[in-house]
């Protein structure tokens, strides 16, 4: 029987899947994407480099907007040959890591909803509010910041930000113990998530999976350590890896990454130098092309920018991580029970807006 | 295995006696910081009609119209994305951000604000506003 | 002709209309819905219903407001549905659920009888028969709605409910062995010196889990609310029919909570409360124990995620049935130690 989990569904968000179901067993899964396509790459050709910032940020607005924008800014700065001042780089790292914490908390809430666990949904969304408040003090908005800009950041850190940030991050660290007790060590949660959707490392490398999904299968690959971009080479953090590559490892990976991000923000807030945080960028970008990649919360985000000497880009190509990870879904959903499909889908962390752009 | 089943039960029961995270919204509201980017407000005396804001807006939400023998910008609230680039680029600081977030209209045409509505002052919010003050692991987060 | 005196007629009317007849399960459903929403909201660090109600900001009248809103909505019948069964199923669900309350004794009367609507010496068997009739209503409603989601939901409801009846019957067998009668009142009377929860702890756990699965409460609520299939077998119901389906779930909860306190927690047994007549004291103890069991069953919704259908059937067939059988064996083997403890006759 052909079942269609349509674009409006309690669990898939704005995706459409066409399932081939036989009783309780899913034989085949076909994703049907394109419901939220907005043509961002074409819109970017009609606006100047500065006006493109809100547009590109909304590729992935409610989860990880700073990580989405950093790559574009690095590409423009590479063509221009502009060097960002030190304080600007530290502030960019603080914003990116806080955004990563917020994005992983949102992932945990969705992962709980996939199994019908409403308590974890409410707890993680509550704690995400604390991080969004911090970002509001820094930039003025809670979700779509438009905070990093060519040549630095837009606003400086306000007074009282350091103490407030350290207070909230301490509270968050203690709350993560509660999450371990309630979810990661809950017998029913383990029963639901262990040995579901096992991705072998050789398969992951062959299919081109990126991000925490790749690290959960045991492959150590992270852009922040392989090709450090901003000031990531000055901080002291480890890259956690998983053992089995099942859904339980993918959830545990994000919990450990939250802890690492908290330690990065603490180090950055302590070591931040004084000075200018913004350098004026010229309006006209010379001819040239650049390819950059950054590590957003979902994986590696690639940008290819071609400038032709005018004020508008000639071509911008985005290569989002969710689009790369989408190929894992039909690969993993062969001959699984129907109850496993939401879990595999949610733990791969696919955002429809990223896939469709 | 038995510990994994029993311990979440008591942890959940303990949470029923903590403070709630949500506040009773219509009677009590959250306080925004000064930097909050809500509605854009025009100061009519300072505008010099230089069109910088119209040129930089990514979504074409601002447009110059003739109003009382002057050329002033008109604001389309339906297209604004609250990036506040217009506020930063205005040379005379005639535009400013304000923490007003609660407004609504009945029709799409009503969202276009001519300069008289563009420059009306913000309405005050409810009497009692709170923010997160106390972060305590044992008893929960308190808004005061 | 049965001749009833005036006192007996008044008593019968009181029993049928107020307690434990029509009004009591309805009141229990209203209070249980309010309590579930408020208590689960507190576990999730939220507030719950807030505005509707007499005292400031407690939301006590929220279930009644929901009921009034649901009654005045339009009843939509899908075009390809089998209309007779589709319209009959919610009414049957509510009726069958509240039928078991007629056989449960809630207190002893001072002159030797029991406060029960219909007294038979075989009330346990009748209640088991009523429980067996429930899956057919769900399957009928799911099939009559004629949509893919309802079909899959009805299939899962049938699998789950029929699989979990076996542990219930086996555990009740060991209770019957211990109290030596099928009469619910006798089962309570034989717990006058020690409650059965101390003598049969394994049976208590088996019946608690199996009853939660029979009621379709989380973590066993695969037939109803699930994330993959929008709402399971009652997806197509709106208006009054939806209200009846929701209320029948809480009628079932009332019956199950009463049964669990009957079998294991001693029913109306308890130290006498001063200044009240002994029948009222028995009723108060019964309601108190029912409340504790209801809180435990309701909390399961907030604490555990949902199980998959094959893990559920696994747990039922390979874990609970052996445990219930072991309970029977233990009861039979240790007979000489508990025989003097069990009172009654």
mmCIF file of C-alpha atoms in Angstrom, chain A residues 25-338:
data_model
loop_
_atom_site.group_PDB
_atom_site.id
_atom_site.type_symbol
_atom_site.label_atom_id
_atom_site.label_comp_id
_atom_site.label_asym_id
_atom_site.label_seq_id
_atom_site.Cartn_x
_atom_site.Cartn_y
_atom_site.Cartn_z
ATOM 1 C CA UNK A 25 6.970 -2.986 7.263
ATOM 2 C CA UNK A 26 8.288 -0.157 5.113
ATOM 3 C CA UNK A 27 9.826 -1.525 1.964
ATOM 4 C CA UNK A 28 10.908 1.639 0.230
ATOM 5 C CA UNK A 29 10.950 5.353 0.931
ATOM 6 C CA UNK A 30 11.073 8.134 -1.650
ATOM 7 C CA UNK A 31 11.522 11.700 -0.523
ATOM 8 C CA UNK A 32 9.703 14.294 -2.596
ATOM 9 C CA UNK A 33 11.336 17.637 -1.888
ATOM 10 C CA UNK A 34 10.605 21.146 -3.076
ATOM 11 C CA UNK A 35 7.732 22.365 -0.924
ATOM 12 C CA UNK A 36 9.692 25.255 0.600
ATOM 13 C CA UNK A 37 11.812 26.221 -2.390
ATOM 14 C CA UNK A 38 12.277 29.970 -2.497
ATOM 15 C CA UNK A 39 15.012 30.361 -5.085
ATOM 16 C CA UNK A 40 17.606 31.829 -2.753
ATOM 17 C CA UNK A 41 20.464 31.448 -5.205
ATOM 18 C CA UNK A 42 18.571 33.410 -7.827
ATOM 19 C CA UNK A 43 17.416 36.035 -5.328
ATOM 20 C CA UNK A 44 21.025 36.523 -4.317
ATOM 21 C CA UNK A 45 21.974 37.595 -7.831
ATOM 22 C CA UNK A 46 19.645 40.579 -7.734
ATOM 23 C CA UNK A 47 20.767 42.167 -4.523
ATOM 24 C CA UNK A 48 24.013 43.745 -3.496
ATOM 25 C CA UNK A 49 26.429 41.945 -1.227
ATOM 26 C CA UNK A 50 25.161 43.775 1.836
ATOM 27 C CA UNK A 51 21.502 43.281 1.002
ATOM 28 C CA UNK A 52 22.107 39.573 0.595
ATOM 29 C CA UNK A 53 22.710 39.060 4.283
ATOM 30 C CA UNK A 54 19.074 38.756 5.415
ATOM 31 C CA UNK A 55 18.256 36.597 2.390
ATOM 32 C CA UNK A 56 20.994 34.039 2.923
ATOM 33 C CA UNK A 57 20.396 33.974 6.614
ATOM 34 C CA UNK A 58 16.891 32.748 6.022
ATOM 35 C CA UNK A 59 18.143 29.597 4.369
ATOM 36 C CA UNK A 60 18.103 28.149 7.830
ATOM 37 C CA UNK A 61 16.572 30.720 10.045
ATOM 38 C CA UNK A 62 15.135 29.050 13.045
ATOM 39 C CA UNK A 63 18.007 26.794 13.862
ATOM 40 C CA UNK A 64 21.439 27.956 12.929
ATOM 41 C CA UNK A 65 21.567 31.324 11.241
ATOM 42 C CA UNK A 66 25.034 32.487 12.255
ATOM 43 C CA UNK A 67 26.671 29.323 10.996
ATOM 44 C CA UNK A 68 24.850 29.787 7.709
ATOM 45 C CA UNK A 69 26.102 33.318 7.245
ATOM 46 C CA UNK A 70 29.714 32.899 8.260
ATOM 47 C CA UNK A 71 30.688 31.015 5.134
ATOM 48 C CA UNK A 72 29.268 33.639 2.806
ATOM 49 C CA UNK A 73 31.090 36.383 4.667
ATOM 50 C CA UNK A 74 34.339 34.481 4.523
ATOM 51 C CA UNK A 75 33.958 34.012 0.783
ATOM 52 C CA UNK A 76 33.387 37.727 0.236
ATOM 53 C CA UNK A 77 36.279 38.628 2.489
ATOM 54 C CA UNK A 78 38.540 36.236 0.641
ATOM 55 C CA UNK A 79 37.800 37.896 -2.696
ATOM 56 C CA UNK A 80 38.214 41.359 -1.164
ATOM 57 C CA UNK A 81 41.343 40.435 0.761
ATOM 58 C CA UNK A 82 39.914 41.936 3.949
ATOM 59 C CA UNK A 83 41.251 41.055 7.378
ATOM 60 C CA UNK A 84 38.759 41.071 10.246
ATOM 61 C CA UNK A 85 40.012 42.573 13.535
ATOM 62 C CA UNK A 86 40.589 40.227 16.481
ATOM 63 C CA UNK A 87 37.671 41.296 18.611
ATOM 64 C CA UNK A 88 35.343 40.827 15.668
ATOM 65 C CA UNK A 89 36.540 37.250 15.199
ATOM 66 C CA UNK A 90 36.044 36.409 18.857
ATOM 67 C CA UNK A 91 32.542 37.858 18.820
ATOM 68 C CA UNK A 92 31.726 35.858 15.700
ATOM 69 C CA UNK A 93 32.871 32.669 17.415
ATOM 70 C CA UNK A 94 30.776 33.432 20.490
ATOM 71 C CA UNK A 95 27.691 33.983 18.366
ATOM 72 C CA UNK A 96 28.313 30.830 16.322
ATOM 73 C CA UNK A 97 28.794 28.601 19.331
ATOM 74 C CA UNK A 98 25.771 29.969 21.169
ATOM 75 C CA UNK A 99 23.765 29.324 18.053
ATOM 76 C CA UNK A 100 25.086 25.782 17.923
ATOM 77 C CA UNK A 101 23.891 25.168 21.471
ATOM 78 C CA UNK A 102 20.443 26.497 20.603
ATOM 79 C CA UNK A 103 20.278 24.369 17.478
ATOM 80 C CA UNK A 104 21.239 21.178 19.292
ATOM 81 C CA UNK A 105 18.672 21.828 21.992
ATOM 82 C CA UNK A 106 16.053 22.180 19.294
ATOM 83 C CA UNK A 107 17.220 18.906 17.802
ATOM 84 C CA UNK A 108 16.820 17.186 21.168
ATOM 85 C CA UNK A 109 13.283 18.445 21.487
ATOM 86 C CA UNK A 110 12.384 17.083 18.063
ATOM 87 C CA UNK A 111 14.094 13.816 18.858
ATOM 88 C CA UNK A 112 11.919 13.478 21.930
ATOM 89 C CA UNK A 113 8.757 14.264 20.003
ATOM 90 C CA UNK A 114 9.544 11.546 17.471
ATOM 91 C CA UNK A 115 9.145 8.968 20.216
ATOM 92 C CA UNK A 116 6.182 10.635 21.878
ATOM 93 C CA UNK A 117 8.125 12.072 24.806
ATOM 94 C CA UNK A 118 6.579 15.449 25.472
ATOM 95 C CA UNK A 119 8.391 16.122 28.707
ATOM 96 C CA UNK A 120 11.800 16.370 27.052
ATOM 97 C CA UNK A 121 10.301 18.597 24.374
ATOM 98 C CA UNK A 122 9.232 21.155 26.948
ATOM 99 C CA UNK A 123 12.402 21.013 28.997
ATOM 100 C CA UNK A 124 14.779 21.542 26.097
ATOM 101 C CA UNK A 125 12.719 24.312 24.526
ATOM 102 C CA UNK A 126 12.656 26.069 27.898
ATOM 103 C CA UNK A 127 16.413 25.948 28.171
ATOM 104 C CA UNK A 128 16.803 27.092 24.612
ATOM 105 C CA UNK A 129 14.999 30.279 25.681
ATOM 106 C CA UNK A 130 17.874 31.102 27.996
ATOM 107 C CA UNK A 131 20.382 30.947 25.157
ATOM 108 C CA UNK A 132 18.128 32.979 22.866
ATOM 109 C CA UNK A 133 17.941 35.651 25.559
ATOM 110 C CA UNK A 134 21.712 35.865 25.513
ATOM 111 C CA UNK A 135 21.693 36.309 21.765
ATOM 112 C CA UNK A 136 19.082 38.997 22.153
ATOM 113 C CA UNK A 137 21.310 40.965 24.424
ATOM 114 C CA UNK A 138 24.105 40.686 21.916
ATOM 115 C CA UNK A 139 22.367 41.430 18.661
ATOM 116 C CA UNK A 140 18.808 42.508 19.206
ATOM 117 C CA UNK A 141 16.815 39.604 17.828
ATOM 118 C CA UNK A 142 16.141 36.084 18.960
ATOM 119 C CA UNK A 143 16.277 33.991 15.833
ATOM 120 C CA UNK A 144 17.392 35.854 12.712
ATOM 121 C CA UNK A 145 20.168 38.082 13.873
ATOM 122 C CA UNK A 146 21.902 39.597 10.849
ATOM 123 C CA UNK A 147 24.735 40.009 13.316
ATOM 124 C CA UNK A 148 27.986 39.197 11.514
ATOM 125 C CA UNK A 149 28.670 41.576 8.647
ATOM 126 C CA UNK A 150 31.460 42.002 6.124
ATOM 127 C CA UNK A 151 34.479 43.071 8.094
ATOM 128 C CA UNK A 152 33.360 42.129 11.587
ATOM 129 C CA UNK A 153 30.150 42.257 13.563
ATOM 130 C CA UNK A 154 27.504 44.925 13.813
ATOM 131 C CA UNK A 155 27.276 45.642 17.522
ATOM 132 C CA UNK A 156 29.655 45.316 20.383
ATOM 133 C CA UNK A 157 29.189 43.197 23.467
ATOM 134 C CA UNK A 158 27.031 45.096 25.972
ATOM 135 C CA UNK A 159 27.964 45.594 29.621
ATOM 136 C CA UNK A 160 27.067 42.780 31.915
ATOM 137 C CA UNK A 161 27.126 40.211 29.131
ATOM 138 C CA UNK A 162 30.045 38.221 30.536
ATOM 139 C CA UNK A 163 28.549 37.621 33.959
ATOM 140 C CA UNK A 164 25.126 36.835 32.574
ATOM 141 C CA UNK A 165 26.573 34.402 30.042
ATOM 142 C CA UNK A 166 28.622 32.547 32.630
ATOM 143 C CA UNK A 167 25.646 32.316 34.977
ATOM 144 C CA UNK A 168 23.424 30.826 32.318
ATOM 145 C CA UNK A 169 26.018 28.453 30.987
ATOM 146 C CA UNK A 170 26.616 27.100 34.487
ATOM 147 C CA UNK A 171 22.900 26.445 34.832
ATOM 148 C CA UNK A 172 22.816 24.745 31.437
ATOM 149 C CA UNK A 173 25.638 22.416 32.394
ATOM 150 C CA UNK A 174 23.714 21.251 35.430
ATOM 151 C CA UNK A 175 20.569 20.783 33.382
ATOM 152 C CA UNK A 176 22.373 18.474 30.981
ATOM 153 C CA UNK A 177 22.750 15.997 33.830
ATOM 154 C CA UNK A 178 18.970 16.002 34.109
ATOM 155 C CA UNK A 179 18.736 15.253 30.414
ATOM 156 C CA UNK A 180 21.075 12.311 30.794
ATOM 157 C CA UNK A 181 18.974 10.876 33.619
ATOM 158 C CA UNK A 182 15.620 11.460 32.020
ATOM 159 C CA UNK A 183 16.295 10.625 28.408
ATOM 160 C CA UNK A 184 19.628 9.014 27.720
ATOM 161 C CA UNK A 185 19.356 6.541 30.572
ATOM 162 C CA UNK A 186 15.615 5.974 30.307
ATOM 163 C CA UNK A 187 14.994 2.334 29.516
ATOM 164 C CA UNK A 188 12.130 2.979 27.120
ATOM 165 C CA UNK A 189 14.092 5.658 25.251
ATOM 166 C CA UNK A 190 17.009 3.293 24.849
ATOM 167 C CA UNK A 191 14.714 0.547 23.634
ATOM 168 C CA UNK A 192 13.340 2.862 21.014
ATOM 169 C CA UNK A 193 16.621 4.298 19.781
ATOM 170 C CA UNK A 194 19.254 1.618 20.054
ATOM 171 C CA UNK A 195 20.063 -0.452 16.956
ATOM 172 C CA UNK A 196 17.770 1.681 14.832
ATOM 173 C CA UNK A 197 19.165 3.033 11.592
ATOM 174 C CA UNK A 198 22.713 1.796 11.857
ATOM 175 C CA UNK A 199 25.038 3.627 9.476
ATOM 176 C CA UNK A 200 28.374 1.953 8.890
ATOM 177 C CA UNK A 201 31.443 4.197 8.498
ATOM 178 C CA UNK A 202 32.276 2.935 5.015
ATOM 179 C CA UNK A 203 28.709 3.609 3.877
ATOM 180 C CA UNK A 204 28.794 7.067 5.425
ATOM 181 C CA UNK A 205 31.958 8.042 3.587
ATOM 182 C CA UNK A 206 30.689 6.578 0.335
ATOM 183 C CA UNK A 207 27.371 8.444 0.480
ATOM 184 C CA UNK A 208 28.933 11.747 1.480
ATOM 185 C CA UNK A 209 27.309 12.245 4.872
ATOM 186 C CA UNK A 210 28.532 15.254 6.853
ATOM 187 C CA UNK A 211 28.260 16.568 10.350
ATOM 188 C CA UNK A 212 27.434 14.835 13.624
ATOM 189 C CA UNK A 213 25.923 11.913 11.709
ATOM 190 C CA UNK A 214 29.355 11.140 10.283
ATOM 191 C CA UNK A 215 31.012 11.510 13.661
ATOM 192 C CA UNK A 216 28.459 9.204 15.267
ATOM 193 C CA UNK A 217 29.565 6.438 12.919
ATOM 194 C CA UNK A 218 33.126 6.732 14.155
ATOM 195 C CA UNK A 219 34.809 8.947 11.560
ATOM 196 C CA UNK A 220 36.710 11.903 13.015
ATOM 197 C CA UNK A 221 36.020 14.779 10.648
ATOM 198 C CA UNK A 222 35.302 18.363 11.657
ATOM 199 C CA UNK A 223 36.080 21.527 9.719
ATOM 200 C CA UNK A 224 36.904 23.379 12.915
ATOM 201 C CA UNK A 225 39.899 21.119 13.431
ATOM 202 C CA UNK A 226 40.806 20.204 9.859
ATOM 203 C CA UNK A 227 40.883 23.721 8.403
ATOM 204 C CA UNK A 228 40.408 26.176 11.258
ATOM 205 C CA UNK A 229 38.651 29.327 10.059
ATOM 206 C CA UNK A 230 38.091 32.253 12.538
ATOM 207 C CA UNK A 231 40.037 31.812 15.788
ATOM 208 C CA UNK A 232 39.104 28.188 16.433
ATOM 209 C CA UNK A 233 42.736 27.104 16.565
ATOM 210 C CA UNK A 234 43.192 28.991 19.824
ATOM 211 C CA UNK A 235 40.559 27.133 21.794
ATOM 212 C CA UNK A 236 40.911 23.838 23.562
ATOM 213 C CA UNK A 237 38.118 21.405 22.685
ATOM 214 C CA UNK A 238 37.744 17.788 21.596
ATOM 215 C CA UNK A 239 35.636 16.245 18.857
ATOM 216 C CA UNK A 240 33.449 13.463 20.273
ATOM 217 C CA UNK A 241 32.841 10.351 18.186
ATOM 218 C CA UNK A 242 30.374 7.525 18.575
ATOM 219 C CA UNK A 243 30.722 3.786 18.462
ATOM 220 C CA UNK A 244 27.846 2.123 16.651
ATOM 221 C CA UNK A 245 26.332 4.671 14.329
ATOM 222 C CA UNK A 246 22.756 4.061 15.430
ATOM 223 C CA UNK A 247 20.201 6.696 16.402
ATOM 224 C CA UNK A 248 21.145 6.568 20.064
ATOM 225 C CA UNK A 249 24.684 7.570 19.218
ATOM 226 C CA UNK A 250 23.485 10.428 17.062
ATOM 227 C CA UNK A 251 21.468 11.829 19.944
ATOM 228 C CA UNK A 252 24.335 11.344 22.394
ATOM 229 C CA UNK A 253 26.694 13.084 19.970
ATOM 230 C CA UNK A 254 24.719 16.294 20.173
ATOM 231 C CA UNK A 255 24.578 16.192 23.954
ATOM 232 C CA UNK A 256 28.358 15.933 24.087
ATOM 233 C CA UNK A 257 28.764 18.701 21.521
ATOM 234 C CA UNK A 258 26.677 21.015 23.682
ATOM 235 C CA UNK A 259 29.151 20.488 26.491
ATOM 236 C CA UNK A 260 32.074 21.262 24.185
ATOM 237 C CA UNK A 261 30.399 24.421 22.903
ATOM 238 C CA UNK A 262 29.791 25.614 26.446
ATOM 239 C CA UNK A 263 33.493 25.297 27.191
ATOM 240 C CA UNK A 264 34.422 27.171 23.990
ATOM 241 C CA UNK A 265 32.132 30.076 24.878
ATOM 242 C CA UNK A 266 33.589 30.230 28.357
ATOM 243 C CA UNK A 267 37.124 30.425 27.004
ATOM 244 C CA UNK A 268 36.170 33.014 24.390
ATOM 245 C CA UNK A 269 34.397 35.277 26.869
ATOM 246 C CA UNK A 270 37.398 35.182 29.153
ATOM 247 C CA UNK A 271 40.099 35.795 26.531
ATOM 248 C CA UNK A 272 38.416 38.354 24.323
ATOM 249 C CA UNK A 273 40.823 41.221 23.447
ATOM 250 C CA UNK A 274 39.913 44.867 23.382
ATOM 251 C CA UNK A 275 39.917 46.941 20.243
ATOM 252 C CA UNK A 276 37.870 47.508 17.144
ATOM 253 C CA UNK A 277 35.209 45.038 16.205
ATOM 254 C CA UNK A 278 34.393 46.169 12.696
ATOM 255 C CA UNK A 279 36.306 47.245 9.649
ATOM 256 C CA UNK A 280 34.649 49.081 6.813
ATOM 257 C CA UNK A 281 34.258 46.925 3.705
ATOM 258 C CA UNK A 282 34.161 48.448 0.214
ATOM 259 C CA UNK A 283 30.935 48.306 -1.683
ATOM 260 C CA UNK A 284 32.390 47.069 -4.966
ATOM 261 C CA UNK A 285 33.914 43.601 -5.004
ATOM 262 C CA UNK A 286 36.599 42.872 -7.626
ATOM 263 C CA UNK A 287 36.597 39.967 -10.035
ATOM 264 C CA UNK A 288 37.349 36.643 -8.433
ATOM 265 C CA UNK A 289 35.926 33.462 -7.057
ATOM 266 C CA UNK A 290 36.144 31.722 -3.716
ATOM 267 C CA UNK A 291 35.079 28.443 -2.139
ATOM 268 C CA UNK A 292 34.790 28.235 1.623
ATOM 269 C CA UNK A 293 33.336 25.790 4.068
ATOM 270 C CA UNK A 294 32.268 26.204 7.675
ATOM 271 C CA UNK A 295 30.977 23.834 10.310
ATOM 272 C CA UNK A 296 27.396 24.743 11.038
ATOM 273 C CA UNK A 297 25.349 22.823 13.579
ATOM 274 C CA UNK A 298 24.235 20.272 11.049
ATOM 275 C CA UNK A 299 27.484 19.674 9.273
ATOM 276 C CA UNK A 300 29.723 21.170 6.680
ATOM 277 C CA UNK A 301 28.255 24.048 4.697
ATOM 278 C CA UNK A 302 29.964 24.901 1.410
ATOM 279 C CA UNK A 303 29.827 28.204 -0.497
ATOM 280 C CA UNK A 304 30.992 29.037 -3.961
ATOM 281 C CA UNK A 305 30.917 32.714 -4.847
ATOM 282 C CA UNK A 306 31.811 34.330 -8.175
ATOM 283 C CA UNK A 307 32.212 38.086 -8.291
ATOM 284 C CA UNK A 308 32.412 40.031 -11.540
ATOM 285 C CA UNK A 309 33.575 43.466 -10.494
ATOM 286 C CA UNK A 310 30.153 44.951 -9.828
ATOM 287 C CA UNK A 311 28.081 45.479 -6.746
ATOM 288 C CA UNK A 312 25.996 42.322 -7.112
ATOM 289 C CA UNK A 313 27.358 38.772 -7.086
ATOM 290 C CA UNK A 314 27.465 36.952 -10.366
ATOM 291 C CA UNK A 315 26.776 33.507 -8.972
ATOM 292 C CA UNK A 316 26.333 32.123 -5.489
ATOM 293 C CA UNK A 317 26.053 28.402 -4.932
ATOM 294 C CA UNK A 318 25.135 26.975 -1.552
ATOM 295 C CA UNK A 319 25.781 23.385 -0.618
ATOM 296 C CA UNK A 320 23.850 22.797 2.577
ATOM 297 C CA UNK A 321 24.477 19.876 4.935
ATOM 298 C CA UNK A 322 20.871 18.692 5.020
ATOM 299 C CA UNK A 323 20.900 18.206 1.279
ATOM 300 C CA UNK A 324 23.997 16.055 1.619
ATOM 301 C CA UNK A 325 22.473 14.033 4.431
ATOM 302 C CA UNK A 326 19.188 13.454 2.627
ATOM 303 C CA UNK A 327 20.617 10.539 0.686
ATOM 304 C CA UNK A 328 20.986 8.573 3.912
ATOM 305 C CA UNK A 329 17.243 8.458 4.440
ATOM 306 C CA UNK A 330 16.233 6.094 1.612
ATOM 307 C CA UNK A 331 19.385 4.092 2.283
ATOM 308 C CA UNK A 332 18.494 3.478 5.930
ATOM 309 C CA UNK A 333 14.746 3.061 5.581
ATOM 310 C CA UNK A 334 14.673 -0.249 3.784
ATOM 311 C CA UNK A 335 12.682 -3.017 5.499
ATOM 312 C CA UNK A 336 12.191 -1.264 8.789
ATOM 313 C CA UNK A 337 9.033 -1.193 10.895
ATOM 314 C CA UNK A 338 6.839 1.845 10.347
#
